Coordinates of C-alpha atoms in Angstrom, one line a residue:
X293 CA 49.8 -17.0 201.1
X294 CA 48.7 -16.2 204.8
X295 CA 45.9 -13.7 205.1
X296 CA 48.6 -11.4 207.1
X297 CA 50.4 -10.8 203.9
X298 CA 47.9 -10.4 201.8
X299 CA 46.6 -7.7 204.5
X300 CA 50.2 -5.7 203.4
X301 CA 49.9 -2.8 201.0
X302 CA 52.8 -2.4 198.1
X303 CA 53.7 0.7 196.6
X304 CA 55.0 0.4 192.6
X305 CA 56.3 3.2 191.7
X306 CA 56.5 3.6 188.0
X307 CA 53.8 2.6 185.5
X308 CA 56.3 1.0 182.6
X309 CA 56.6 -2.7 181.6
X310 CA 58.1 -3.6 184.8
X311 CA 56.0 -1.7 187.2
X312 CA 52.2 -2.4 185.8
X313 CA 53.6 -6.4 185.0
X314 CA 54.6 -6.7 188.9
X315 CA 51.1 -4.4 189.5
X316 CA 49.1 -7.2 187.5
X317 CA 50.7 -10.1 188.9
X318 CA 50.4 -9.1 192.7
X319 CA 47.0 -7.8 192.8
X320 CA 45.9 -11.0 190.7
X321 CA 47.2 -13.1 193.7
X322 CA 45.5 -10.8 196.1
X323 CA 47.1 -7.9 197.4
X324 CA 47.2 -4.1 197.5
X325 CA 48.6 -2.8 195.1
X326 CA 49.2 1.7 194.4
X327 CA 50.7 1.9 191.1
X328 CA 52.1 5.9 191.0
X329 CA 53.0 7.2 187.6
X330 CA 53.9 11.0 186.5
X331 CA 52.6 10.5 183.0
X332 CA 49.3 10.3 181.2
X333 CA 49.1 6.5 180.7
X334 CA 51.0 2.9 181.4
X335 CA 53.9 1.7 179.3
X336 CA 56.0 4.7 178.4
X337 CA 59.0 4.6 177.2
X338 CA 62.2 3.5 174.9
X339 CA 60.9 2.0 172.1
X340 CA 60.3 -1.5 171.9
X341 CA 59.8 -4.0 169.1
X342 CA 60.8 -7.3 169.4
X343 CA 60.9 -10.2 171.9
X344 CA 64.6 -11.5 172.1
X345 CA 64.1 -15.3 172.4
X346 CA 67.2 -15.9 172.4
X347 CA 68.9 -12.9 171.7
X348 CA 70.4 -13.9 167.9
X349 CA 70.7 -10.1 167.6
X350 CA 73.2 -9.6 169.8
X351 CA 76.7 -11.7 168.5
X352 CA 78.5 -10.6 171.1
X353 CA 76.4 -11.7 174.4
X354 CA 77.1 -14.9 176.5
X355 CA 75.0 -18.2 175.8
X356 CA 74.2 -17.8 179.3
X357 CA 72.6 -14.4 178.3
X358 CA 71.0 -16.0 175.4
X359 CA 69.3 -18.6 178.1
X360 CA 67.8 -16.1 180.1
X361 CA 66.3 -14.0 177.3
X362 CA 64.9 -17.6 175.8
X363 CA 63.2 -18.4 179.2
X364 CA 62.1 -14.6 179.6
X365 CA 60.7 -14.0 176.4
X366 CA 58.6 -17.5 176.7
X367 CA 57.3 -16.0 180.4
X368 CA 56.4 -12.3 178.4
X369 CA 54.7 -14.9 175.9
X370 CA 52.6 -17.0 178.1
X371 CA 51.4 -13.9 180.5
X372 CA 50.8 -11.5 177.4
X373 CA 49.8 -13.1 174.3
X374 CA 47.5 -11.0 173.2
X375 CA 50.5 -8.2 172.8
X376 CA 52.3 -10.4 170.7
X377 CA 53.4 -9.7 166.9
X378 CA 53.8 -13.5 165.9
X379 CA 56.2 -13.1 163.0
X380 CA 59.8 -14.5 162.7
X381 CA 63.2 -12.2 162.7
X382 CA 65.4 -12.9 159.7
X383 CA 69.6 -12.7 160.4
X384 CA 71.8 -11.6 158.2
X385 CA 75.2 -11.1 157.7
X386 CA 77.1 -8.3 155.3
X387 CA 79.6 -9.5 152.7
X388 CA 81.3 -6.0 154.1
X389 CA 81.1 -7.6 157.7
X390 CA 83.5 -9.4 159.4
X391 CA 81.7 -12.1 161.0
X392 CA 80.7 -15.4 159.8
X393 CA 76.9 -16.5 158.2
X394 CA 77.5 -19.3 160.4
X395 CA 78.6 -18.4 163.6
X396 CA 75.5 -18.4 165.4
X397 CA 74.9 -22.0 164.1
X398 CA 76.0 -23.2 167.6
X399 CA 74.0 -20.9 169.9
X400 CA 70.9 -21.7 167.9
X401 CA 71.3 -25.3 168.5
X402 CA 72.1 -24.9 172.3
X403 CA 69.3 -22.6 172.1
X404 CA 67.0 -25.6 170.5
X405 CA 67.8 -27.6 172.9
X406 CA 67.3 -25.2 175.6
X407 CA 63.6 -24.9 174.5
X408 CA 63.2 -28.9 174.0
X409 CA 63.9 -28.9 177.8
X410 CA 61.4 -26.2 178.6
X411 CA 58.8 -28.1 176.7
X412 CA 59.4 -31.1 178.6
X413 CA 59.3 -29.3 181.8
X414 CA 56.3 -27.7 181.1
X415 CA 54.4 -28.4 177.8
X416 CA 52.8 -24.9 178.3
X417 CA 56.1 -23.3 177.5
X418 CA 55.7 -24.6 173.3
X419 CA 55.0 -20.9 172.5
X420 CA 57.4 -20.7 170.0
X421 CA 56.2 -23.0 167.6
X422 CA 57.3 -26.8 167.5
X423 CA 60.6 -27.3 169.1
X424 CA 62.2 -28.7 165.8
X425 CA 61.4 -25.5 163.9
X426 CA 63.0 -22.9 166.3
X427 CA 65.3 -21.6 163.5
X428 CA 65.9 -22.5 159.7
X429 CA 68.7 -21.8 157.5
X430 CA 68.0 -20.5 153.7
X431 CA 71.1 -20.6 150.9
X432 CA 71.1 -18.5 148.3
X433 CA 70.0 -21.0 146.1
X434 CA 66.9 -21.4 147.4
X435 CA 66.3 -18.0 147.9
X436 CA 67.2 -17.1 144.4
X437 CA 64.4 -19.7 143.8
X438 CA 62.0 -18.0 146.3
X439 CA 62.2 -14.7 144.5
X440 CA 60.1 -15.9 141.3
X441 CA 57.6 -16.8 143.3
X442 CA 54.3 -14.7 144.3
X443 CA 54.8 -13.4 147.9
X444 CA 51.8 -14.3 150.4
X445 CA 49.4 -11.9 152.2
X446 CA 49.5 -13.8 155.3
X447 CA 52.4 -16.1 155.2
X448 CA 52.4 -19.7 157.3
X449 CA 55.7 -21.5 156.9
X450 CA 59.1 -20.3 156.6
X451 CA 59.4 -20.1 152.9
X452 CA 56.5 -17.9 152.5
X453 CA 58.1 -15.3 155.4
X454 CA 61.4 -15.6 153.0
X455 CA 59.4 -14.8 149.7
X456 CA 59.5 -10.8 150.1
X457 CA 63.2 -11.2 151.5
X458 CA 64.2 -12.7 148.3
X459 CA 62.3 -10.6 145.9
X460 CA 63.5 -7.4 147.6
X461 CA 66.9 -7.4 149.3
X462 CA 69.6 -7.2 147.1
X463 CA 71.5 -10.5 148.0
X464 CA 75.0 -9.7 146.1
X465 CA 75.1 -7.8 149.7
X466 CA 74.8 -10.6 151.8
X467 CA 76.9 -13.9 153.3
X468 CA 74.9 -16.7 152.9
X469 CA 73.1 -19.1 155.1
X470 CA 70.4 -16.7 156.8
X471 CA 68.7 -17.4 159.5
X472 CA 65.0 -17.4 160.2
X473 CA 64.2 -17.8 163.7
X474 CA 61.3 -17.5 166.4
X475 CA 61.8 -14.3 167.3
X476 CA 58.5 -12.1 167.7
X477 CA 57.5 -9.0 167.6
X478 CA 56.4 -7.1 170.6
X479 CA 53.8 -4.6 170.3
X480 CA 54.0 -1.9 173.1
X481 CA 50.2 -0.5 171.8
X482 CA 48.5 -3.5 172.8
X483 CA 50.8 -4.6 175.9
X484 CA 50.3 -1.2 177.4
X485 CA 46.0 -1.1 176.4
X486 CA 45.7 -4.9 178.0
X487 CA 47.9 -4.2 181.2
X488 CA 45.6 -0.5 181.5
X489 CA 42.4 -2.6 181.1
X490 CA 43.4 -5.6 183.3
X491 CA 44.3 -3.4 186.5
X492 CA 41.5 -1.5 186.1
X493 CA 39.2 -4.3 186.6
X494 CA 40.7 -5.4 189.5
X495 CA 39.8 -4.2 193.0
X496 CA 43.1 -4.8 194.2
X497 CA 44.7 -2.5 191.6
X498 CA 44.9 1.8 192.2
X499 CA 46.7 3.1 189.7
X500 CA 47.5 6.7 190.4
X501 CA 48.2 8.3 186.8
X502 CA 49.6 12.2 186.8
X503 CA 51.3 11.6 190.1
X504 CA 54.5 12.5 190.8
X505 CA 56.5 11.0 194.0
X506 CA 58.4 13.2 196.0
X507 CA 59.7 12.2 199.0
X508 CA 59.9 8.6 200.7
X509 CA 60.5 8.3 204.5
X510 CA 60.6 5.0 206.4
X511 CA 59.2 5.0 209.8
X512 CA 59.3 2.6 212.7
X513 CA 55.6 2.3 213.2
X514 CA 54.1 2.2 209.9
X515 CA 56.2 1.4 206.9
X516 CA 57.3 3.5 204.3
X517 CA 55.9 7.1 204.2
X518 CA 54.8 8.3 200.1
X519 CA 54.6 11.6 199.6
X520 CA 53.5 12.5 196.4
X521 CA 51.3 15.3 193.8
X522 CA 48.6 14.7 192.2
X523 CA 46.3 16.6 189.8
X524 CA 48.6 19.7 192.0
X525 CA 47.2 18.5 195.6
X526 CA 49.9 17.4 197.7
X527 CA 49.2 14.2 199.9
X528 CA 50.9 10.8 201.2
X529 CA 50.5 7.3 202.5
X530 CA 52.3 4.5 204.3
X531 CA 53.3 1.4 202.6
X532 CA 54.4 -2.2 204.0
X533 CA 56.7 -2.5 201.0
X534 CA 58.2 -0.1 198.1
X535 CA 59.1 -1.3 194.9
X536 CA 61.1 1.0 192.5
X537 CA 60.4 0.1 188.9
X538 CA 61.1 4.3 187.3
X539 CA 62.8 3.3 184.5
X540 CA 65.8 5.4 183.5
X541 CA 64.9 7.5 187.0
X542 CA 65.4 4.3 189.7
X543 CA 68.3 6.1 190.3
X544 CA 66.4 9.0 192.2
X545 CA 63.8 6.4 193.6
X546 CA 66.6 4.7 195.2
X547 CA 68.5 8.1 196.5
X548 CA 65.3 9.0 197.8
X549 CA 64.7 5.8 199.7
X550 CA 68.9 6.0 200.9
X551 CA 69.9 3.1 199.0
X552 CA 73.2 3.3 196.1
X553 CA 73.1 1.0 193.7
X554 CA 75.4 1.0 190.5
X555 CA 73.5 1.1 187.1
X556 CA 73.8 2.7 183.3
X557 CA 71.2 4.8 181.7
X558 CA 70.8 4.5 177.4
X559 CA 69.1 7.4 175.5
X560 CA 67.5 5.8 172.3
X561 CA 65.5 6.4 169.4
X562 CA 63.6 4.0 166.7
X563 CA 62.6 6.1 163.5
X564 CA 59.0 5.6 161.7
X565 CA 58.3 5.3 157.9
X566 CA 56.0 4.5 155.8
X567 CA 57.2 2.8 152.8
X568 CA 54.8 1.4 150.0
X569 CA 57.3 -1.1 148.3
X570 CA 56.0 -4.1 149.2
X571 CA 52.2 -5.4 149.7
X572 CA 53.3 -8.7 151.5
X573 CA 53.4 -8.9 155.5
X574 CA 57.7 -9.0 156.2
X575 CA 59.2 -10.5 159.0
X576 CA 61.6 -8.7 160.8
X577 CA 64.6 -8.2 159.7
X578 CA 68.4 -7.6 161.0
X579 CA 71.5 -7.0 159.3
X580 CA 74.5 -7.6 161.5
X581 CA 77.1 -4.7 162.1
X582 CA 79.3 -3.4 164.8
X583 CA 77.7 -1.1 166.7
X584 CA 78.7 2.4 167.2
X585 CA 80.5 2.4 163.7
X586 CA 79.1 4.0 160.2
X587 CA 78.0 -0.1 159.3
X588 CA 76.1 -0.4 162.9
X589 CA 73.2 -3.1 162.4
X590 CA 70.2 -2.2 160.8
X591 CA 67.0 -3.1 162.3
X592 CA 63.6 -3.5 159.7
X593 CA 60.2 -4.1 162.1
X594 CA 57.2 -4.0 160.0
X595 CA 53.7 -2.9 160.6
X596 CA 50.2 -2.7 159.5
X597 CA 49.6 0.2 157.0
X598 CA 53.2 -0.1 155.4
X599 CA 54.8 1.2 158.5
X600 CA 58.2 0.0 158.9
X601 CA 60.4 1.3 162.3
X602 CA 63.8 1.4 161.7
X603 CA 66.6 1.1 163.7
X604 CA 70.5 2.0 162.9
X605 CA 73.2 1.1 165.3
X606 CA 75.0 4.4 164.6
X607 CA 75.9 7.0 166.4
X608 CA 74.0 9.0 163.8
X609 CA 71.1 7.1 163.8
X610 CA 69.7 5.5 166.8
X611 CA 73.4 6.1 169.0
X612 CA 74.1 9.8 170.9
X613 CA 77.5 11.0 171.7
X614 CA 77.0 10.9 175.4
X615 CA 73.8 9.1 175.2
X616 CA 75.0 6.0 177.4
X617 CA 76.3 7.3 181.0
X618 CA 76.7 5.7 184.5
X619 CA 75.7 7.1 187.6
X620 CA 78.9 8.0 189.8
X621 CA 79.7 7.3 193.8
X622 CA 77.8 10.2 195.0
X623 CA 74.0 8.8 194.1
X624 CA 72.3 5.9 192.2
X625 CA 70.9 8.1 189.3
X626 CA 72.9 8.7 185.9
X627 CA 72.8 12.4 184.8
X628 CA 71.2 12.1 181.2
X629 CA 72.8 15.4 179.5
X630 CA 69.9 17.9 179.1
X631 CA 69.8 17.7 175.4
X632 CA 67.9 13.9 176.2
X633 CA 65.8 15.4 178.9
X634 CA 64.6 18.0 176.5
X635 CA 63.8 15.7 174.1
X636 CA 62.1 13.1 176.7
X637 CA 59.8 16.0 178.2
X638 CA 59.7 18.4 175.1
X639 CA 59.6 16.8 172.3
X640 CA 61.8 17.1 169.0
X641 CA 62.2 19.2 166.7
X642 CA 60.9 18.3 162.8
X643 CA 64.5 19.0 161.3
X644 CA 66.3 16.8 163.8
X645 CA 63.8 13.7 163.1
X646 CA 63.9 14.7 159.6
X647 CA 67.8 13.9 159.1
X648 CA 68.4 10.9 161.3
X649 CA 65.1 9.4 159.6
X650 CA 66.8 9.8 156.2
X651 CA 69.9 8.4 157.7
X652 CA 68.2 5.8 159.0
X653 CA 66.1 5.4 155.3
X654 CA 69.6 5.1 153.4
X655 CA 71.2 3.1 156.1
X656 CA 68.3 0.6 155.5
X657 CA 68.8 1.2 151.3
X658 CA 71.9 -0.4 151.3
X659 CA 70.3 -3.8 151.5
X660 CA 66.9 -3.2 150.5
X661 CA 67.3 -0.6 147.5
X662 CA 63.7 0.0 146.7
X663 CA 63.4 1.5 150.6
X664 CA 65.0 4.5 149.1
X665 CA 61.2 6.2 148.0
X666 CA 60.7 5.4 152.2
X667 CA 58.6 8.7 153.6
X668 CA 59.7 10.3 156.8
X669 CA 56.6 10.3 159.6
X670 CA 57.4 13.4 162.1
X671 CA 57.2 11.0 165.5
X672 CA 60.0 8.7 166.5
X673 CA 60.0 6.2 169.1
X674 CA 62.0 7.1 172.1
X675 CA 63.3 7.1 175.6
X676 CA 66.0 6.1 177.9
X677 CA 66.4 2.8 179.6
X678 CA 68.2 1.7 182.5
X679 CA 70.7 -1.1 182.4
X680 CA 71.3 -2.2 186.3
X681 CA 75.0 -2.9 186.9
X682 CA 78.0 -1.8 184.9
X683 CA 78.0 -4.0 181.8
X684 CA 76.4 -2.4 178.9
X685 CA 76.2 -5.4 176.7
X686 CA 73.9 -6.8 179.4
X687 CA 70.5 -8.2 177.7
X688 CA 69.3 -10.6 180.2
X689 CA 66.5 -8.5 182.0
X690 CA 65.8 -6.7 178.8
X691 CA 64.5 -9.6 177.0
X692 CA 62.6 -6.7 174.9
X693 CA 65.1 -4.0 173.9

């Protein structure tokens, strides 16, 4: 890159995923780089768990969908392995379900193939484990077999990840095969601690924390004109280049700057337990449903210390009435009702997370009876995300949601 460019300063505003990833990767090639973000730390936001490579979750997405979130989540992989939870995602289909145990048998072929070419492409992009093991199907057979045995601490192939599945869902429930594929776990703890540590280290990284941006003007002379508050001192400066990464409020980043784009914003909420069932390390685990009805998919993610987030694809779990809007022809933002906002900038109240946890603790129970005795914890994940365009089934460019 010619020294001219490098001499050009970038202004990022938004200190999420998007915004501190772009931070990282254009002051590690060597330019200036003002990272603004109103809140306390990097990496705020709607709860994320898992790394969609490939996007098995979602049934009713394009394979062309399912591409991008393969290549995407092998790019998050390779630039942050260290925030990585490297365990597998079990699919599973309800017998009170309509669709078919083996109708993702042909995406996760195409997909295996996808990811042979990758590999051959570039043999740095085997981050999924050998090519030949991307996914593995289990009857109920075997799994009936794998529930006498002892279930591992640390498991290392894919029966040993099956072991707790068999032992402790109740399988009269399911359609059988399941799947086990390499789809990790993404731990937003660690992504936002290495992306806080890397920037800080580098001399071509500001990151501006309890700042608020309030006006943006373009001039002639010298670029784009940042007005902002911090620590309750008003001040600005002029950027060569401004790039809008606020999360559910691009929308008045873009009004701000004069430019209408269409997008959708997504209130949503991921419930923590602690649940003592089960001593063995689980792998993720989903049970397809239709969203937005009583039998929505529900979502098991595991952590250390018998911590188990839980998502329910209800609209009285993780779902709002009104919790998915798009922004309308007079300006790029979507007005979030103020019931979200409250909840974003105030918190919740105990009763609230209270019920939609137990919801969310019977919704899981269904499958997995034992996760009845699951406790309530008084903190649920949170946030609203933006989904650019006007498709809300979109996935690609949220190869983490």
């Amino acid at each position: 890159m010619e020294n001219s460019h490098k001499s050009k300063k970038i202004a990022i505003i938004g200190g999420g995923i998007a915004g501190a990833s772009v931070a990282l990767y254009l002051s590690e090639i060597g330019l200036q780089v003002s990272l603004f973000e109103k809140g306390t730390s990097l990496v705020n936001g709607p709860p994320i768990c898992h790394l969609h490579a490939g996007g098995n979750l979602y049934r009713e997405i394009s394979d062309k969908q399912c591409v991008t979130l393969l290549k995407e989540s092998i790019d998050t992989l390779r630039l942050f392995p260290d925030s990585i939870d490297y365990r597998p995602t079990v699919i599973a289909v309800p017998k009170r379900d309509s669709g078919d145990a083996l109708a993702l048998l042909p995406r996760l072929k195409m997909l295996t193939h996808e990811y042979e070419q990758l590999i051959q492409q570039d043999a740095n992009n085997e981050v999924l484990g050998a090519r030949w093991d991307y996914y593995r199907l289990f009857e109920l057979q075997e799994m009936q077999a794998l529930a006498r045995l002892d279930e591992v601490a640390v498991p290392s192939t894919p029966e040993e990840w099956m072991i707790p599945i068999a032992k402790h869902v109740d399988l009269s429930t399911l359609k059988f095969p399941l799947v086990l594929v390499q789809e990790f776990g993404w731990n937003v703890f660690r992504l936002g601690a290495s992306l806080a540590l890397s920037l800080e280290k580098n001399p071509k990284s500001n990151i501006l924390l309890n700042t608020k941006v309030n006006k943006l003007t373009h001039t002639e002379d010298k670029g784009w004109k940042v007005s902002f508050e911090k620590d309750q001192q008003e001040a600005f400066e002029y950027f060569d280049y401004i790039i809008n990464a606020a999360g559910f409020k691009s929308g008045e980043i873009d009004d701000a700057a004069g430019f209408h784009k269409q997008r959708i914003v997504e209130f949503k909420v991921a419930y923590v337990t602690q649940w003592d069932g089960t001593s063995s390390y689980w792998p993720e685990v989903i049970f397809h449903g239709e969203r937005g009805t009583p039998h929505g998919m529900a979502q098991f993610t595991p952590y250390p210390d018998n911590v188990i987030q839980l998502h329910g694809m209800t609209e009285k779990i993780t779902l709002f009435d009104d919790g998915l809007i798009a922004n309308d022809k007079n300006s790029a933002q979507p007005k979030l009702g103020q019931p979200f906002l409250d909840k974003i900038y105030k918190g919740w109240s105990f009763d609230e997370v209270k019920l939609r946890t137990e919801r969310a603790i019977e919704h899981m129970a269904e499958f997995i009876p034992s996760f009845s005795q699951a406790k309530v914890t008084d903190v649920p994940l949170f946030g609203a995300q933006q989904i650019p365009g006007d498709d809300a089934s979109l996935r690609g460019r949220r190869c983490f949601i």
